[in-house]
Short mmCIF file of C-alpha atoms in Angstrom, two decimals:
data_model
loop_
_atom_site.label_atom_id
_atom_site.label_comp_id
_atom_site.label_asym_id
_atom_site.label_seq_id
_atom_site.Cartn_x
_atom_site.Cartn_y
_atom_site.Cartn_z
CA MET Q 1 -20.34 9.09 -55.78
CA ASP Q 2 -19.62 7.17 -52.60
CA LEU Q 3 -16.74 4.71 -52.02
CA ASP Q 4 -18.84 1.61 -52.84
CA ASP Q 5 -19.87 2.92 -56.28
CA GLU Q 6 -16.34 4.07 -57.01
CA LEU Q 7 -14.89 0.61 -56.23
CA ARG Q 8 -17.47 -1.13 -58.48
CA ARG Q 9 -16.74 1.31 -61.33
CA LEU Q 10 -13.00 0.64 -60.97
CA PHE Q 11 -13.37 -3.13 -61.20
CA GLN Q 12 -15.69 -2.88 -64.22
CA ASP Q 13 -13.31 -0.57 -66.11
CA GLN Q 14 -12.28 -2.28 -69.35
CA ARG Q 15 -8.87 -0.60 -69.21
CA LEU Q 16 -7.63 -2.93 -66.46
CA ASP Q 17 -4.70 -5.07 -67.66
CA ILE Q 18 -5.61 -7.96 -65.32
CA PRO Q 19 -8.93 -9.74 -65.68
CA VAL Q 20 -11.07 -9.47 -62.54
CA LYS Q 21 -12.62 -12.61 -61.10
CA ALA Q 22 -16.41 -12.65 -60.99
CA GLY Q 23 -17.75 -11.33 -57.67
CA ALA Q 24 -14.43 -9.69 -56.78
CA ASP Q 25 -16.00 -6.23 -56.78
CA ASP Q 26 -18.61 -7.28 -54.22
CA ALA Q 27 -15.92 -8.83 -52.02
CA VAL Q 28 -13.80 -5.67 -52.11
CA VAL Q 29 -16.79 -3.44 -51.37
CA THR Q 30 -17.77 -5.65 -48.44
CA GLY Q 31 -14.20 -5.50 -47.15
CA ALA Q 32 -14.13 -1.76 -47.45
CA ARG Q 33 -17.34 -1.47 -45.48
CA ARG Q 34 -15.87 -3.71 -42.76
CA VAL Q 35 -12.73 -1.53 -42.55
CA ARG Q 36 -14.86 1.61 -42.19
CA ARG Q 37 -16.98 -0.04 -39.49
CA ASN Q 38 -13.86 -1.14 -37.54
CA ARG Q 39 -12.45 2.35 -37.75
CA ARG Q 40 -15.66 3.81 -36.32
CA VAL Q 41 -15.56 1.30 -33.43
CA LEU Q 42 -11.93 2.11 -32.69
CA ALA Q 43 -12.61 5.83 -32.83
CA SER Q 44 -15.49 5.45 -30.37
CA ALA Q 45 -13.35 3.34 -28.03
CA GLY Q 46 -10.53 5.88 -28.24
CA SER Q 47 -12.88 8.71 -27.32
CA ALA Q 48 -14.21 6.75 -24.34
CA PHE Q 49 -10.65 5.99 -23.21
CA ALA Q 50 -9.68 9.65 -23.50
CA VAL Q 51 -12.69 10.68 -21.41
CA ALA Q 52 -11.85 8.05 -18.79
CA ALA Q 53 -8.24 9.23 -18.70
CA LEU Q 54 -9.34 12.84 -18.24
CA VAL Q 55 -11.69 11.86 -15.41
CA ALA Q 56 -8.98 9.82 -13.70
CA GLY Q 57 -6.52 12.65 -14.13
CA GLY Q 58 -9.01 15.09 -12.68
CA ILE Q 59 -9.49 12.88 -9.65
CA ALA Q 60 -5.72 12.58 -9.17
CA LEU Q 61 -5.21 16.33 -9.51
CA ALA Q 62 -8.07 17.05 -7.15
CA GLY Q 63 -6.28 15.03 -4.46
CA LEU Q 64 -3.04 16.99 -4.67
CA GLY Q 65 -4.15 19.63 -2.22
CA SER Q 66 -5.81 17.23 0.21
CA PRO Q 67 -4.15 16.19 3.47
CA THR Q 68 -2.58 12.74 3.23
CA SER Q 69 -1.92 10.31 6.04
CA LEU Q 70 1.65 9.06 5.70
CA PRO Q 71 3.69 6.78 7.95
CA PRO Q 72 6.10 8.72 10.15
CA ALA Q 73 9.63 8.99 8.88
CA SER Q 74 12.24 6.94 10.69
CA THR Q 75 14.41 9.02 12.98
CA SER Q 76 16.90 6.40 14.13
CA THR Q 77 20.55 7.45 14.15
CA THR Q 78 22.84 4.83 12.66
CA GLY Q 79 26.04 6.79 12.39
CA THR Q 80 24.51 9.10 9.78
CA PRO Q 81 22.12 12.04 10.23
CA GLU Q 82 20.71 12.51 13.71
CA PRO Q 83 17.12 13.85 13.84
CA SER Q 84 16.52 17.48 14.74
CA VAL Q 85 13.22 16.74 16.52
CA PRO Q 86 13.55 13.30 18.11
CA VAL Q 87 10.83 11.59 20.10
CA SER Q 88 11.21 9.19 22.99
CA GLY Q 89 12.58 5.85 21.89
CA SER Q 90 13.48 6.94 18.35
CA VAL Q 91 16.97 8.41 18.78
CA GLY Q 92 19.88 6.06 19.04
CA PHE Q 93 22.33 3.89 17.19
CA GLY Q 94 20.98 0.93 15.24
CA VAL Q 95 18.45 -1.01 17.30
CA LEU Q 96 19.49 0.69 20.53
CA LYS Q 97 17.35 3.74 21.27
CA LEU Q 98 17.54 6.35 23.99
CA GLY Q 99 14.61 5.93 26.35
CA MET Q 100 13.83 2.33 25.34
CA ALA Q 101 12.77 -0.07 28.09
CA GLU Q 102 15.46 -2.30 29.57
CA SER Q 103 13.61 -5.48 28.56
CA ASP Q 104 13.47 -4.30 24.96
CA ALA Q 105 17.14 -3.35 25.04
CA VAL Q 106 18.17 -6.76 26.37
CA ALA Q 107 15.97 -8.50 23.82
CA THR Q 108 18.05 -7.02 20.97
CA GLY Q 109 20.87 -9.42 21.87
CA PHE Q 110 23.50 -6.68 21.57
CA LEU Q 111 24.07 -6.18 25.32
CA ASP Q 112 25.89 -8.03 28.11
CA ARG Q 113 25.06 -7.09 31.69
CA GLY Q 114 27.68 -5.19 33.66
CA PRO Q 115 27.71 -3.90 37.26
CA ASP Q 116 25.23 -1.39 38.61
CA ASP Q 117 26.51 2.14 39.05
CA GLY Q 118 26.62 3.91 42.40
CA LEU Q 119 23.02 5.15 42.04
CA GLY Q 120 21.49 1.83 41.10
CA CYS Q 121 21.35 2.26 37.33
CA HIS Q 122 22.26 -0.77 35.23
CA THR Q 123 25.29 -0.79 32.96
CA TYR Q 124 25.93 -2.98 29.92
CA PHE Q 125 28.76 -3.94 27.65
CA THR Q 126 28.01 -3.82 23.92
CA GLN Q 127 29.29 -5.72 20.91
CA GLY Q 128 31.04 -2.54 19.79
CA HIS Q 129 32.61 -2.05 23.24
CA PRO Q 130 32.89 -5.50 24.87
CA ASP Q 131 35.36 -4.25 27.51
CA LEU Q 132 33.95 -0.80 28.26
CA VAL Q 133 31.99 -0.65 31.52
CA GLY Q 134 28.98 1.62 31.10
CA ALA Q 135 28.99 1.59 27.29
CA VAL Q 136 25.21 1.49 27.73
CA VAL Q 137 23.46 2.74 30.85
CA VAL Q 138 19.83 2.00 31.68
CA SER Q 139 17.85 3.92 34.26
CA PRO Q 140 14.98 2.16 36.09
CA LYS Q 141 13.13 5.46 35.69
CA ALA Q 142 13.94 6.68 32.17
CA GLY Q 143 15.05 3.55 30.33
CA MET Q 144 18.22 3.66 28.22
CA VAL Q 145 20.02 6.91 28.98
CA ARG Q 146 23.45 6.35 27.41
CA ILE Q 147 24.64 4.75 24.20
CA THR Q 148 28.34 4.72 23.30
CA ILE Q 149 28.53 4.46 19.52
CA PRO Q 150 31.14 2.16 17.90
CA ASP Q 151 34.57 3.63 17.23
CA ASP Q 152 34.20 3.20 13.46
CA ALA Q 153 30.88 5.13 13.35
CA GLN Q 154 30.56 8.87 12.88
CA THR Q 155 28.01 11.58 13.46
CA SER Q 156 26.19 13.29 10.62
CA MET Q 157 28.75 16.09 10.84
CA GLY Q 158 31.58 13.64 10.15
CA ILE Q 159 33.02 13.42 13.67
CA SER Q 160 34.27 10.03 14.82
CA VAL Q 161 36.84 8.57 17.17
CA GLY Q 162 40.18 10.03 16.05
CA SER Q 163 38.79 13.41 14.97
CA THR Q 164 40.76 16.36 16.34
CA THR Q 165 39.42 18.92 18.78
CA THR Q 166 39.80 21.54 16.05
CA ASP Q 167 37.58 19.51 13.71
CA LEU Q 168 35.03 18.97 16.48
CA LYS Q 169 34.74 22.69 17.25
CA ALA Q 170 34.49 23.53 13.55
CA ARG Q 171 31.69 21.02 12.94
CA TYR Q 172 29.91 21.72 16.23
CA PRO Q 173 30.41 25.40 17.08
CA ARG Q 174 27.87 25.06 19.94
CA ALA Q 175 30.08 22.49 21.70
CA VAL Q 176 30.54 23.21 25.39
CA GLU Q 177 33.80 22.23 27.03
CA ARG Q 178 33.70 20.01 30.10
CA ASP Q 179 36.28 18.13 32.22
CA SER Q 180 36.49 15.07 29.99
CA GLY Q 181 35.78 16.73 26.65
CA PHE Q 182 32.79 18.47 25.07
CA THR Q 183 29.02 18.21 25.07
CA VAL Q 184 26.68 19.24 22.25
CA ALA Q 185 22.98 19.66 23.05
CA MET Q 186 20.77 18.31 20.26
CA GLY Q 187 17.43 19.49 21.67
CA GLY Q 188 14.17 17.84 20.73
CA THR Q 189 11.86 15.79 22.91
CA PRO Q 190 13.28 14.26 24.98
CA SER Q 191 16.33 16.48 25.22
CA TRP Q 192 19.51 14.59 24.39
CA TYR Q 193 23.11 15.47 23.74
CA TYR Q 194 26.42 14.19 22.44
CA VAL Q 195 29.34 13.68 24.77
CA PHE Q 196 32.73 13.73 23.04
CA ILE Q 197 35.46 12.32 25.28
CA ILE Q 198 38.82 13.90 24.46
CA GLY Q 199 42.33 12.55 24.95
CA ALA Q 200 45.56 13.95 23.50
CA ASP Q 201 43.52 16.56 21.60
CA LYS Q 202 41.49 13.88 19.80
CA VAL Q 203 38.08 12.28 20.22
CA THR Q 204 38.42 8.95 22.01
CA ALA Q 205 34.73 8.10 22.52
CA ILE Q 206 31.31 9.40 21.49
CA ARG Q 207 28.21 8.99 23.64
CA MET Q 208 24.56 9.78 23.07
CA GLN Q 209 22.85 10.62 26.38
CA LEU Q 210 19.63 11.75 27.95
CA ASP Q 211 19.47 14.10 30.92
CA ALA Q 212 19.24 11.54 33.73
CA PRO Q 213 20.51 12.80 37.11
CA GLU Q 214 19.44 9.50 38.69
CA CYS Q 215 22.43 7.78 37.01
CA LEU Q 216 26.20 8.31 37.15
CA LEU Q 217 26.82 9.51 33.60
CA ASP Q 218 29.91 11.71 34.08
#
């Protein structure tokens, strides 16, 4: 006996305590059929959705091993990690980058023109060092070749103005001693290096520099 016959038999059973309104059995049977039909539709839609999800998932998984074109990561140095493989114009402090053109550097609004050095390179004062001649040096040939970082900034190794020579050597074991302090080659392209100026056994200034013999950088 199917569900329709069973429902009609139930409503016609004389043992029911509540009288059944005429036609109620047909209405209930019709409702039951509608419920079954809706369930079949939902089941079909669910199956189609599952298939679509599996196809979409397959497409997504298939792309995992494919090469993807991504934008290059920023390599600017803003007092935190310096890049290990810098490229021209991407290493620096904030908007000031080693190798950037003089016109671009001036357009940042962070520089005030100072005197030329003895070899004809242009020097600038910066907002961080408004009284320091040569805080930034620009070469007509290589662009910006020196950036003196602000005194309250630090390198990725935690060295800042005020750090001791002992701390500097511990954080940068490759540091090479020079007349005014230490240099640390950072490598990459173009090659650049830190210059740590030392006074009274402490760091008094930190510079980022390119190799530029056409300027007075010592």
